[in-house]
PDB file of C-alpha atoms in Angstrom:
ATOM      1  CA  UNK A 121      39.550 -72.480  11.576  1.00 48.00           C
ATOM      2  CA  UNK A 122      40.048 -68.815  12.439  1.00 50.00           C
ATOM      3  CA  UNK A 123      37.725 -67.791  15.302  1.00 55.00           C
ATOM      4  CA  UNK A 124      39.391 -64.443  15.882  1.00 52.00           C
ATOM      5  CA  UNK A 125      36.729 -62.135  17.373  1.00 53.00           C
ATOM      6  CA  UNK A 126      35.527 -59.180  15.240  1.00 47.00           C
ATOM      7  CA  UNK A 127      36.598 -55.712  16.186  1.00 48.00           C
ATOM      8  CA  UNK A 128      34.129 -53.122  17.452  1.00 45.00           C
ATOM      9  CA  UNK A 129      34.028 -51.353  14.069  1.00 46.00           C
ATOM     10  CA  UNK A 130      33.497 -54.632  12.247  1.00 47.00           C
ATOM     11  CA  UNK A 131      30.622 -55.595  14.497  1.00 47.00           C
ATOM     12  CA  UNK A 132      28.838 -52.206  14.313  1.00 47.00           C
ATOM     13  CA  UNK A 133      29.767 -51.022  10.847  1.00 46.00           C
ATOM     14  CA  UNK A 134      26.254 -51.765   9.581  1.00 46.00           C
ATOM     15  CA  UNK A 135      24.763 -49.524  12.240  1.00 44.00           C
ATOM     16  CA  UNK A 136      27.042 -46.701  11.189  1.00 47.00           C
ATOM     17  CA  UNK A 137      26.006 -47.148   7.587  1.00 43.00           C
ATOM     18  CA  UNK A 138      22.345 -47.009   8.601  1.00 40.00           C
ATOM     19  CA  UNK A 139      22.907 -43.876  10.684  1.00 40.00           C
ATOM     20  CA  UNK A 140      24.851 -42.271   7.843  1.00 42.00           C
ATOM     21  CA  UNK A 141      22.098 -43.120   5.367  1.00 43.00           C
ATOM     22  CA  UNK A 142      19.421 -41.738   7.667  1.00 39.00           C
ATOM     23  CA  UNK A 143      21.405 -38.562   8.264  1.00 39.00           C
ATOM     24  CA  UNK A 144      21.988 -38.140   4.542  1.00 41.00           C
ATOM     25  CA  UNK A 145      18.280 -38.670   3.847  1.00 41.00           C
ATOM     26  CA  UNK A 146      17.334 -36.159   6.541  1.00 41.00           C
ATOM     27  CA  UNK A 147      19.670 -33.557   5.065  1.00 43.00           C
ATOM     28  CA  UNK A 148      18.420 -34.188   1.549  1.00 44.00           C
ATOM     29  CA  UNK A 149      14.818 -33.851   2.731  1.00 48.00           C
ATOM     30  CA  UNK A 150      15.387 -30.731   4.804  1.00 61.00           C
ATOM     31  CA  UNK A 151      13.411 -27.676   3.651  1.00 73.00           C
ATOM     32  CA  UNK A 152      16.603 -25.623   3.685  1.00 59.00           C
ATOM     33  CA  UNK A 153      18.357 -27.890   1.186  1.00 75.00           C
ATOM     34  CA  UNK A 154      15.262 -28.498  -0.899  1.00 79.00           C
ATOM     35  CA  UNK A 155      14.652 -24.761  -1.234  1.00 76.00           C
ATOM     36  CA  UNK A 156      18.306 -24.112  -2.015  1.00 73.00           C
ATOM     37  CA  UNK A 157      18.188 -26.690  -4.801  1.00 78.00           C
ATOM     38  CA  UNK A 158      14.872 -25.394  -6.164  1.00 76.00           C
ATOM     39  CA  UNK A 159      16.205 -21.861  -6.311  1.00 60.00           C
ATOM     40  CA  UNK A 160      19.512 -22.900  -7.852  1.00 80.00           C
ATOM     41  CA  UNK A 161      20.037 -21.164 -11.159  1.00 79.00           C
ATOM     42  CA  UNK A 162      16.830 -19.129 -10.905  1.00 85.00           C
ATOM     43  CA  UNK A 163      17.262 -15.766 -12.598  1.00 88.00           C
ATOM     44  CA  UNK A 164      14.282 -13.544 -11.744  1.00 86.00           C
ATOM     45  CA  UNK A 165      12.929 -11.030 -14.223  1.00 92.00           C
ATOM     46  CA  UNK A 166      13.557  -7.358 -13.568  1.00 94.00           C
ATOM     47  CA  UNK A 167      10.052  -6.846 -12.166  1.00 95.00           C
ATOM     48  CA  UNK A 168      10.513  -9.678  -9.682  1.00 95.00           C
ATOM     49  CA  UNK A 169      13.911  -8.319  -8.648  1.00 96.00           C
ATOM     50  CA  UNK A 170      12.306  -4.934  -7.910  1.00 96.00           C
ATOM     51  CA  UNK A 171       9.515  -6.545  -5.896  1.00 96.00           C
ATOM     52  CA  UNK A 172      11.946  -8.671  -3.885  1.00 96.00           C
ATOM     53  CA  UNK A 173      14.054  -5.608  -3.106  1.00 96.00           C
ATOM     54  CA  UNK A 174      11.025  -3.661  -1.873  1.00 96.00           C
ATOM     55  CA  UNK A 175       9.887  -6.551   0.333  1.00 97.00           C
ATOM     56  CA  UNK A 176      13.192  -6.442   2.266  1.00 97.00           C
ATOM     57  CA  UNK A 177      13.282 -10.200   2.847  1.00 97.00           C
ATOM     58  CA  UNK A 178      15.547 -11.952   5.306  1.00 97.00           C
ATOM     59  CA  UNK A 179      17.911 -14.689   4.161  1.00 94.00           C
ATOM     60  CA  UNK A 180      15.224 -17.285   4.912  1.00 95.00           C
ATOM     61  CA  UNK A 181      12.637 -15.222   3.071  1.00 96.00           C
ATOM     62  CA  UNK A 182      14.880 -14.816   0.031  1.00 94.00           C
ATOM     63  CA  UNK A 183      15.672 -18.535  -0.054  1.00 94.00           C
ATOM     64  CA  UNK A 184      11.985 -19.542  -0.033  1.00 94.00           C
ATOM     65  CA  UNK A 185      11.089 -16.767  -2.474  1.00 95.00           C
ATOM     66  CA  UNK A 186      13.704 -17.990  -4.951  1.00 93.00           C
ATOM     67  CA  UNK A 187      12.556 -21.587  -4.478  1.00 93.00           C
ATOM     68  CA  UNK A 188       9.074 -20.613  -5.639  1.00 93.00           C
ATOM     69  CA  UNK A 189      10.530 -19.032  -8.799  1.00 94.00           C
ATOM     70  CA  UNK A 190       8.014 -16.144  -8.833  1.00 95.00           C
ATOM     71  CA  UNK A 191       6.781 -14.658 -12.094  1.00 95.00           C
ATOM     72  CA  UNK A 192       4.794 -11.500 -12.820  1.00 95.00           C
ATOM     73  CA  UNK A 193       2.374 -12.183 -15.652  1.00 93.00           C
ATOM     74  CA  UNK A 194      -0.267 -10.637 -17.873  1.00 91.00           C
ATOM     75  CA  UNK A 195      -3.873 -11.768 -17.693  1.00 88.00           C
ATOM     76  CA  UNK A 196      -3.762 -14.646 -20.181  1.00 90.00           C
ATOM     77  CA  UNK A 197      -0.747 -16.485 -18.734  1.00 92.00           C
ATOM     78  CA  UNK A 198      -1.791 -15.712 -15.161  1.00 92.00           C
ATOM     79  CA  UNK A 199      -5.332 -17.002 -15.641  1.00 91.00           C
ATOM     80  CA  UNK A 200      -4.005 -20.262 -17.048  1.00 91.00           C
ATOM     81  CA  UNK A 201      -1.469 -20.811 -14.267  1.00 92.00           C
ATOM     82  CA  UNK A 202      -3.881 -19.874 -11.471  1.00 91.00           C
ATOM     83  CA  UNK A 203      -7.008 -21.304 -13.118  1.00 85.00           C
ATOM     84  CA  UNK A 204      -8.647 -17.893 -12.804  1.00 73.00           C
ATOM     85  CA  UNK A 205     -11.592 -17.622 -15.202  1.00 63.00           C
ATOM     86  CA  UNK A 206     -14.321 -15.983 -13.125  1.00 66.00           C
ATOM     87  CA  UNK A 207     -14.853 -12.287 -13.867  1.00 61.00           C
ATOM     88  CA  UNK A 208     -16.702 -11.935 -10.553  1.00 63.00           C
ATOM     89  CA  UNK A 209     -13.563 -12.774  -8.556  1.00 67.00           C
ATOM     90  CA  UNK A 210     -10.436 -10.618  -8.539  1.00 72.00           C
ATOM     91  CA  UNK A 211      -7.511 -12.985  -8.060  1.00 85.00           C
ATOM     92  CA  UNK A 212      -4.175 -11.184  -7.759  1.00 91.00           C
ATOM     93  CA  UNK A 213      -1.849 -14.121  -7.188  1.00 94.00           C
ATOM     94  CA  UNK A 214      -1.580 -17.797  -6.415  1.00 94.00           C
ATOM     95  CA  UNK A 215       0.861 -20.294  -4.959  1.00 96.00           C
ATOM     96  CA  UNK A 216       0.398 -23.557  -6.809  1.00 94.00           C
ATOM     97  CA  UNK A 217       2.649 -26.558  -7.401  1.00 93.00           C
ATOM     98  CA  UNK A 218       5.411 -24.811  -5.469  1.00 93.00           C
ATOM     99  CA  UNK A 219       5.355 -21.724  -7.727  1.00 94.00           C
ATOM    100  CA  UNK A 220       4.262 -18.125  -7.124  1.00 96.00           C
ATOM    101  CA  UNK A 221       2.372 -16.346  -9.889  1.00 96.00           C
ATOM    102  CA  UNK A 222       1.539 -12.640  -9.637  1.00 96.00           C
ATOM    103  CA  UNK A 223      -0.964 -10.815 -11.808  1.00 94.00           C
ATOM    104  CA  UNK A 224       0.658  -7.614 -13.015  1.00 93.00           C
ATOM    105  CA  UNK A 225      -1.253  -4.500 -11.970  1.00 92.00           C
ATOM    106  CA  UNK A 226      -0.275  -1.848 -14.485  1.00 88.00           C
ATOM    107  CA  UNK A 227      -2.261   1.091 -13.089  1.00 89.00           C
ATOM    108  CA  UNK A 228       0.358   3.281 -11.395  1.00 89.00           C
ATOM    109  CA  UNK A 229      -1.718   4.171  -8.341  1.00 90.00           C
ATOM    110  CA  UNK A 230      -2.271   0.454  -7.621  1.00 93.00           C
ATOM    111  CA  UNK A 231       1.261  -0.775  -8.378  1.00 90.00           C
ATOM    112  CA  UNK A 232       1.913  -1.547  -4.698  1.00 95.00           C
ATOM    113  CA  UNK A 233      -0.594  -4.386  -4.999  1.00 95.00           C
ATOM    114  CA  UNK A 234       2.031  -6.455  -6.825  1.00 96.00           C
ATOM    115  CA  UNK A 235       4.341  -6.265  -3.818  1.00 97.00           C
ATOM    116  CA  UNK A 236       1.634  -7.169  -1.314  1.00 97.00           C
ATOM    117  CA  UNK A 237       0.534 -10.086  -3.494  1.00 96.00           C
ATOM    118  CA  UNK A 238       4.102 -11.395  -3.657  1.00 97.00           C
ATOM    119  CA  UNK A 239       4.444 -11.196   0.133  1.00 97.00           C
ATOM    120  CA  UNK A 240       1.025 -12.836   0.576  1.00 97.00           C
ATOM    121  CA  UNK A 241       1.895 -15.781  -1.664  1.00 97.00           C
ATOM    122  CA  UNK A 242       5.319 -16.102  -0.042  1.00 97.00           C
ATOM    123  CA  UNK A 243       3.576 -16.624   3.291  1.00 98.00           C
ATOM    124  CA  UNK A 244       1.529 -19.429   1.745  1.00 97.00           C
ATOM    125  CA  UNK A 245       4.848 -21.044   0.795  1.00 96.00           C
ATOM    126  CA  UNK A 246       6.127 -20.511   4.346  1.00 97.00           C
ATOM    127  CA  UNK A 247       2.984 -22.097   5.784  1.00 97.00           C
ATOM    128  CA  UNK A 248       3.481 -25.163   3.595  1.00 95.00           C
ATOM    129  CA  UNK A 249       6.999 -25.583   4.999  1.00 94.00           C
ATOM    130  CA  UNK A 250       6.040 -25.316   8.668  1.00 94.00           C
ATOM    131  CA  UNK A 251       6.366 -28.325  10.901  1.00 92.00           C
ATOM    132  CA  UNK A 252       3.275 -29.472  12.778  1.00 93.00           C
ATOM    133  CA  UNK A 253       4.502 -28.155  16.108  1.00 94.00           C
ATOM    134  CA  UNK A 254       5.240 -24.666  14.791  1.00 95.00           C
ATOM    135  CA  UNK A 255       1.994 -24.581  12.833  1.00 94.00           C
ATOM    136  CA  UNK A 256      -0.020 -25.390  15.951  1.00 94.00           C
ATOM    137  CA  UNK A 257       1.733 -22.620  17.845  1.00 96.00           C
ATOM    138  CA  UNK A 258       1.222 -20.066  15.077  1.00 96.00           C
ATOM    139  CA  UNK A 259      -2.410 -21.173  14.695  1.00 94.00           C
ATOM    140  CA  UNK A 260      -3.035 -20.296  18.341  1.00 95.00           C
ATOM    141  CA  UNK A 261      -1.776 -16.748  17.763  1.00 96.00           C
ATOM    142  CA  UNK A 262      -3.824 -16.465  14.580  1.00 95.00           C
ATOM    143  CA  UNK A 263      -6.989 -17.561  16.372  1.00 93.00           C
ATOM    144  CA  UNK A 264      -6.407 -14.741  18.855  1.00 93.00           C
ATOM    145  CA  UNK A 265      -6.042 -12.195  16.047  1.00 94.00           C
ATOM    146  CA  UNK A 266      -9.099 -13.556  14.252  1.00 92.00           C
ATOM    147  CA  UNK A 267     -11.291 -13.365  17.350  1.00 91.00           C
ATOM    148  CA  UNK A 268     -10.195  -9.778  17.990  1.00 91.00           C
ATOM    149  CA  UNK A 269     -10.597  -8.674  14.348  1.00 90.00           C
ATOM    150  CA  UNK A 270     -13.397 -10.965  13.191  1.00 87.00           C
ATOM    151  CA  UNK A 271     -15.265  -8.255  11.262  1.00 86.00           C
ATOM    152  CA  UNK A 272     -12.131  -7.382   9.270  1.00 86.00           C
ATOM    153  CA  UNK A 273     -11.618 -10.990   8.165  1.00 85.00           C
ATOM    154  CA  UNK A 274     -15.203 -12.072   7.544  1.00 76.00           C
ATOM    155  CA  UNK A 275     -16.776 -12.127   4.108  1.00 73.00           C
ATOM    156  CA  UNK A 276     -14.119 -13.377   1.719  1.00 72.00           C
ATOM    157  CA  UNK A 277     -13.059 -16.159   4.103  1.00 79.00           C
ATOM    158  CA  UNK A 278     -16.418 -17.922   3.953  1.00 76.00           C
ATOM    159  CA  UNK A 279     -15.320 -20.030   0.969  1.00 75.00           C
ATOM    160  CA  UNK A 280     -12.473 -21.647   2.931  1.00 79.00           C
ATOM    161  CA  UNK A 281     -12.667 -24.666   5.204  1.00 78.00           C
ATOM    162  CA  UNK A 282     -11.295 -24.431   8.759  1.00 75.00           C
ATOM    163  CA  UNK A 283      -7.643 -25.276   7.994  1.00 76.00           C
ATOM    164  CA  UNK A 284      -7.449 -23.306   4.742  1.00 86.00           C
ATOM    165  CA  UNK A 285      -9.100 -20.375   6.491  1.00 89.00           C
ATOM    166  CA  UNK A 286      -6.344 -20.324   9.102  1.00 92.00           C
ATOM    167  CA  UNK A 287      -3.699 -20.362   6.381  1.00 94.00           C
ATOM    168  CA  UNK A 288      -5.436 -17.472   4.606  1.00 94.00           C
ATOM    169  CA  UNK A 289      -5.620 -15.515   7.862  1.00 94.00           C
ATOM    170  CA  UNK A 290      -1.895 -16.149   8.263  1.00 96.00           C
ATOM    171  CA  UNK A 291      -1.135 -14.678   4.812  1.00 96.00           C
ATOM    172  CA  UNK A 292      -3.490 -11.717   5.220  1.00 95.00           C
ATOM    173  CA  UNK A 293      -2.537 -10.776   8.745  1.00 96.00           C
ATOM    174  CA  UNK A 294       1.137 -10.816   7.846  1.00 96.00           C
ATOM    175  CA  UNK A 295       0.697  -8.427   4.928  1.00 97.00           C
ATOM    176  CA  UNK A 296      -2.224  -6.185   5.863  1.00 96.00           C
ATOM    177  CA  UNK A 297      -2.542  -5.747   9.629  1.00 95.00           C
ATOM    178  CA  UNK A 298      -0.315  -3.231  11.370  1.00 93.00           C
ATOM    179  CA  UNK A 299      -0.812  -4.280  15.000  1.00 91.00           C
ATOM    180  CA  UNK A 300      -0.168  -7.925  15.810  1.00 95.00           C
ATOM    181  CA  UNK A 301       0.830  -9.810  18.975  1.00 94.00           C
ATOM    182  CA  UNK A 302       4.575  -9.779  19.651  1.00 95.00           C
ATOM    183  CA  UNK A 303       4.802 -13.543  19.100  1.00 96.00           C
ATOM    184  CA  UNK A 304       3.415 -13.196  15.588  1.00 97.00           C
ATOM    185  CA  UNK A 305       5.593 -10.179  14.842  1.00 97.00           C
ATOM    186  CA  UNK A 306       8.659 -12.194  15.851  1.00 97.00           C
ATOM    187  CA  UNK A 307       7.506 -15.069  13.673  1.00 97.00           C
ATOM    188  CA  UNK A 308       7.001 -12.894  10.574  1.00 98.00           C
ATOM    189  CA  UNK A 309      10.350 -11.215  11.278  1.00 97.00           C
ATOM    190  CA  UNK A 310      12.024 -14.480  10.282  1.00 97.00           C
ATOM    191  CA  UNK A 311      11.008 -13.676   6.702  1.00 97.00           C
ATOM    192  CA  UNK A 312      10.501  -9.891   6.523  1.00 97.00           C
ATOM    193  CA  UNK A 313      13.017  -7.376   7.823  1.00 97.00           C
ATOM    194  CA  UNK A 314      10.407  -4.622   7.793  1.00 97.00           C
ATOM    195  CA  UNK A 315       6.866  -5.965   7.798  1.00 97.00           C
ATOM    196  CA  UNK A 316       5.501  -2.468   8.443  1.00 97.00           C
ATOM    197  CA  UNK A 317       6.651  -1.472   4.947  1.00 97.00           C
ATOM    198  CA  UNK A 318       4.506  -4.240   3.445  1.00 97.00           C
ATOM    199  CA  UNK A 319       1.482  -3.089   5.419  1.00 97.00           C
ATOM    200  CA  UNK A 320       2.165   0.405   4.072  1.00 97.00           C
ATOM    201  CA  UNK A 321       2.193  -0.973   0.523  1.00 97.00           C
ATOM    202  CA  UNK A 322      -1.237  -2.440   1.241  1.00 96.00           C
ATOM    203  CA  UNK A 323      -2.528   0.851   2.607  1.00 96.00           C
ATOM    204  CA  UNK A 324      -1.085   2.681  -0.420  1.00 95.00           C
ATOM    205  CA  UNK A 325      -3.055   0.683  -2.950  1.00 93.00           C
ATOM    206  CA  UNK A 326      -6.166   0.604  -0.767  1.00 94.00           C
ATOM    207  CA  UNK A 327      -6.116   4.406  -0.397  1.00 94.00           C
ATOM    208  CA  UNK A 328      -7.643   5.229  -3.831  1.00 94.00           C
ATOM    209  CA  UNK A 329     -10.496   2.777  -3.160  1.00 91.00           C
ATOM    210  CA  UNK A 330     -11.156   4.164   0.307  1.00 92.00           C
ATOM    211  CA  UNK A 331     -11.012   7.776  -0.894  1.00 95.00           C
ATOM    212  CA  UNK A 332     -13.528   7.127  -3.668  1.00 94.00           C
ATOM    213  CA  UNK A 333     -15.817   5.152  -1.382  1.00 94.00           C
ATOM    214  CA  UNK A 334     -15.732   7.926   1.226  1.00 95.00           C
ATOM    215  CA  UNK A 335     -16.499  10.572  -1.407  1.00 96.00           C
ATOM    216  CA  UNK A 336     -19.353   8.446  -2.738  1.00 95.00           C
ATOM    217  CA  UNK A 337     -20.809   7.965   0.736  1.00 96.00           C
ATOM    218  CA  UNK A 338     -20.684  11.707   1.416  1.00 96.00           C
ATOM    219  CA  UNK A 339     -22.222  12.513  -1.978  1.00 94.00           C
ATOM    220  CA  UNK A 340     -24.930   9.902  -1.480  1.00 94.00           C
ATOM    221  CA  UNK A 341     -25.869  11.330   1.915  1.00 96.00           C
ATOM    222  CA  UNK A 342     -25.992  14.867   0.473  1.00 95.00           C
ATOM    223  CA  UNK A 343     -28.034  13.730  -2.526  1.00 94.00           C
ATOM    224  CA  UNK A 344     -30.543  11.969  -0.296  1.00 95.00           C
ATOM    225  CA  UNK A 345     -30.859  14.895   2.117  1.00 95.00           C
ATOM    226  CA  UNK A 346     -31.251  17.521  -0.615  1.00 95.00           C
ATOM    227  CA  UNK A 347     -33.651  15.307  -2.587  1.00 94.00           C
ATOM    228  CA  UNK A 348     -35.907  15.054   0.454  1.00 95.00           C
ATOM    229  CA  UNK A 349     -35.620  18.812   1.027  1.00 95.00           C
ATOM    230  CA  UNK A 350     -36.439  19.544  -2.622  1.00 94.00           C
ATOM    231  CA  UNK A 351     -39.412  17.179  -2.576  1.00 95.00           C
ATOM    232  CA  UNK A 352     -40.869  18.848   0.505  1.00 95.00           C
ATOM    233  CA  UNK A 353     -40.177  22.266  -1.005  1.00 95.00           C
ATOM    234  CA  UNK A 354     -41.805  21.223  -4.277  1.00 94.00           C
ATOM    235  CA  UNK A 355     -44.951  20.053  -2.484  1.00 96.00           C
ATOM    236  CA  UNK A 356     -45.154  23.303  -0.520  1.00 95.00           C
ATOM    237  CA  UNK A 357     -44.515  25.380  -3.651  1.00 95.00           C
ATOM    238  CA  UNK A 358     -47.217  23.601  -5.686  1.00 96.00           C
ATOM    239  CA  UNK A 359     -49.680  23.873  -2.844  1.00 96.00           C
ATOM    240  CA  UNK A 360     -48.988  27.610  -2.421  1.00 95.00           C
ATOM    241  CA  UNK A 361     -49.111  28.128  -6.196  1.00 95.00           C
ATOM    242  CA  UNK A 362     -52.509  26.476  -6.326  1.00 95.00           C
ATOM    243  CA  UNK A 363     -53.741  28.778  -3.575  1.00 96.00           C
ATOM    244  CA  UNK A 364     -52.328  31.819  -5.391  1.00 94.00           C
ATOM    245  CA  UNK A 365     -53.973  30.807  -8.666  1.00 95.00           C
ATOM    246  CA  UNK A 366     -57.300  30.539  -6.826  1.00 96.00           C
ATOM    247  CA  UNK A 367     -56.784  34.006  -5.340  1.00 94.00           C
ATOM    248  CA  UNK A 368     -55.914  35.432  -8.763  1.00 95.00           C
ATOM    249  CA  UNK A 369     -59.028  33.861 -10.289  1.00 95.00           C
ATOM    250  CA  UNK A 370     -61.086  35.318  -7.467  1.00 94.00           C
ATOM    251  CA  UNK A 371     -59.433  38.733  -7.917  1.00 93.00           C
ATOM    252  CA  UNK A 372     -60.034  38.728 -11.689  1.00 94.00           C
ATOM    253  CA  UNK A 373     -63.657  37.717 -11.195  1.00 94.00           C
ATOM    254  CA  UNK A 374     -64.111  40.540  -8.716  1.00 93.00           C
ATOM    255  CA  UNK A 375     -62.429  43.003 -11.095  1.00 90.00           C
ATOM    256  CA  UNK A 376     -64.991  42.099 -13.762  1.00 91.00           C
ATOM    257  CA  UNK A 377     -67.888  42.634 -11.366  1.00 92.00           C
ATOM    258  CA  UNK A 378     -69.080  46.201 -10.913  1.00 88.00           C
ATOM    259  CA  UNK A 379     -68.849  47.403  -7.343  1.00 87.00           C
ATOM    260  CA  UNK A 380     -66.912  44.344  -6.082  1.00 92.00           C
ATOM    261  CA  UNK A 381     -64.007  46.497  -4.944  1.00 88.00           C
ATOM    262  CA  UNK A 382     -65.122  49.210  -2.551  1.00 88.00           C
ATOM    263  CA  UNK A 383     -62.455  51.564  -3.900  1.00 91.00           C
ATOM    264  CA  UNK A 384     -59.613  51.880  -6.384  1.00 92.00           C
ATOM    265  CA  UNK A 385     -57.238  51.866  -3.455  1.00 93.00           C
ATOM    266  CA  UNK A 386     -58.569  48.455  -2.342  1.00 91.00           C
ATOM    267  CA  UNK A 387     -58.180  47.124  -5.914  1.00 93.00           C
ATOM    268  CA  UNK A 388     -54.599  48.383  -6.035  1.00 93.00           C
ATOM    269  CA  UNK A 389     -53.789  46.985  -2.560  1.00 94.00           C
ATOM    270  CA  UNK A 390     -55.035  43.472  -3.404  1.00 93.00           C
ATOM    271  CA  UNK A 391     -53.337  43.539  -6.786  1.00 94.00           C
ATOM    272  CA  UNK A 392     -49.990  44.528  -5.220  1.00 95.00           C
ATOM    273  CA  UNK A 393     -50.379  41.792  -2.596  1.00 95.00           C
ATOM    274  CA  UNK A 394     -50.959  39.164  -5.311  1.00 95.00           C
ATOM    275  CA  UNK A 395     -47.989  40.416  -7.331  1.00 95.00           C
ATOM    276  CA  UNK A 396     -45.772  40.238  -4.222  1.00 96.00           C
ATOM    277  CA  UNK A 397     -46.981  36.714  -3.462  1.00 95.00           C
ATOM    278  CA  UNK A 398     -46.321  35.636  -7.044  1.00 95.00           C
ATOM    279  CA  UNK A 399     -42.852  37.217  -6.908  1.00 96.00           C
ATOM    280  CA  UNK A 400     -42.150  35.331  -3.674  1.00 96.00           C
ATOM    281  CA  UNK A 401     -43.255  32.040  -5.211  1.00 95.00           C
ATOM    282  CA  UNK A 402     -41.095  32.738  -8.254  1.00 95.00           C
ATOM    283  CA  UNK A 403     -38.096  33.187  -5.930  1.00 96.00           C
ATOM    284  CA  UNK A 404     -39.006  29.914  -4.202  1.00 95.00           C
ATOM    285  CA  UNK A 405     -39.196  28.180  -7.586  1.00 95.00           C
ATOM    286  CA  UNK A 406     -35.810  29.584  -8.615  1.00 96.00           C
ATOM    287  CA  UNK A 407     -34.269  28.465  -5.325  1.00 95.00           C
ATOM    288  CA  UNK A 408     -35.685  24.967  -5.773  1.00 94.00           C
ATOM    289  CA  UNK A 409     -34.360  24.796  -9.318  1.00 94.00           C
ATOM    290  CA  UNK A 410     -30.919  25.871  -8.093  1.00 95.00           C
ATOM    291  CA  UNK A 411     -30.956  23.120  -5.464  1.00 93.00           C
ATOM    292  CA  UNK A 412     -32.064  20.628  -8.124  1.00 93.00           C
ATOM    293  CA  UNK A 413     -29.247  21.740 -10.445  1.00 94.00           C
ATOM    294  CA  UNK A 414     -26.681  21.420  -7.640  1.00 95.00           C
ATOM    295  CA  UNK A 415     -28.024  17.988  -6.721  1.00 93.00           C
ATOM    296  CA  UNK A 416     -27.938  16.878 -10.336  1.00 94.00           C
ATOM    297  CA  UNK A 417     -24.262  17.853 -10.363  1.00 95.00           C
ATOM    298  CA  UNK A 418     -23.741  15.775  -7.221  1.00 94.00           C
ATOM    299  CA  UNK A 419     -25.425  12.855  -8.962  1.00 93.00           C
ATOM    300  CA  UNK A 420     -23.107  13.323 -11.924  1.00 95.00           C
ATOM    301  CA  UNK A 421     -20.104  13.471  -9.586  1.00 95.00           C
ATOM    302  CA  UNK A 422     -21.335  10.308  -7.865  1.00 93.00           C
ATOM    303  CA  UNK A 423     -21.614   8.495 -11.202  1.00 94.00           C
ATOM    304  CA  UNK A 424     -18.122   9.638 -12.160  1.00 95.00           C
ATOM    305  CA  UNK A 425     -16.795   8.238  -8.886  1.00 94.00           C
ATOM    306  CA  UNK A 426     -18.604   4.988  -9.665  1.00 93.00           C
ATOM    307  CA  UNK A 427     -16.850   4.812 -13.015  1.00 92.00           C
ATOM    308  CA  UNK A 428     -13.483   5.572 -11.403  1.00 92.00           C
ATOM    309  CA  UNK A 429     -14.072   2.880  -8.783  1.00 92.00           C
ATOM    310  CA  UNK A 430     -15.048   0.475 -11.550  1.00 91.00           C
ATOM    311  CA  UNK A 431     -11.824   1.250 -13.388  1.00 90.00           C
ATOM    312  CA  UNK A 432      -9.821   0.516 -10.244  1.00 90.00           C
ATOM    313  CA  UNK A 433     -11.674  -2.745  -9.693  1.00 89.00           C
ATOM    314  CA  UNK A 434     -11.206  -3.721 -13.327  1.00 88.00           C
ATOM    315  CA  UNK A 435      -7.484  -3.027 -13.070  1.00 89.00           C
ATOM    316  CA  UNK A 436      -7.375  -5.575 -10.238  1.00 89.00           C
ATOM    317  CA  UNK A 437      -9.264  -8.231 -12.200  1.00 87.00           C
ATOM    318  CA  UNK A 438      -7.284 -10.453 -14.573  1.00 87.00           C
ATOM    319  CA  UNK A 439     -10.494 -11.484 -16.356  1.00 82.00           C
ATOM    320  CA  UNK A 440     -11.392  -7.955 -17.429  1.00 71.00           C
ATOM    321  CA  UNK A 441      -9.687  -7.090 -20.699  1.00 60.00           C
ATOM    322  CA  UNK A 442      -9.803  -3.876 -22.706  1.00 47.00           C
ATOM    323  CA  UNK A 443     -11.387  -4.225 -26.144  1.00 44.00           C
ATOM    324  CA  UNK A 444      -9.292  -2.795 -28.950  1.00 45.00           C
ATOM    325  CA  UNK A 445     -10.977  -0.307 -31.241  1.00 44.00           C
ATOM    326  CA  UNK A 446     -11.783  -1.452 -34.778  1.00 41.00           C
TER     327      UNK A 446
END
């Protein structure tokens, strides 16, 4: 019987196999490899290529972006992929089942929205890939930003629960806020070479909205102020006109009564005074009508701005479709 002792390698070969298997599994499950495999063979459409170029992604950003196989779509396909069927909500993109879908904004002055949406959804993909330790660290920085800019974030975030809200803050802060803590800037720099350019894209497509809203606010204030002024002027004019009519009636009655006027000169003086008062009131009436006409033009301008703002909002809503003429 051969009782020759086993060598070291013979005795521990099983352990090596286990270690090798675990190492192989770890590599196969690594986000880097998984993303590389997901993006393998992906050939983006021309519109996606242009967006990716403008985003100036890092190598890590490009790898994750390719893994999500982004597509820019019209309303019908986009609404199906993102389950967007509510005309009251303007959904510009979604990250679902590992894919990024972007609603194509065709209005030239809002074209930058496509780029911001792509960057926003990319950050959702990044968030999904974060380890627990990194996510906790980033969450601490995001809480700081949220507490300092609470008014900017509030409103649309009410529909999210606590964890989803933090993820949404992460995507919004990274694409829309210019001034962030250095730690967050360094974090986003792992995916964007020039995050400031993305913020500028956001400001570019927000500019037409802000300009129209500012013009509407100024017009509204002017309309209100002039309307109040006209109303007060109208009341004064009608009151003075009523007084003048009473004076004219009294003058005419006196003119028909023999001896009422002590002299022709007194008759002429009172008549000239009434004519001057009537001429003054006519000038007041003309001035009021001019103010009314100018205010009516402001109201028309305000309504035109409303229509323009509605067109911009509609262009950002995948559930608003133009109706073809018959």
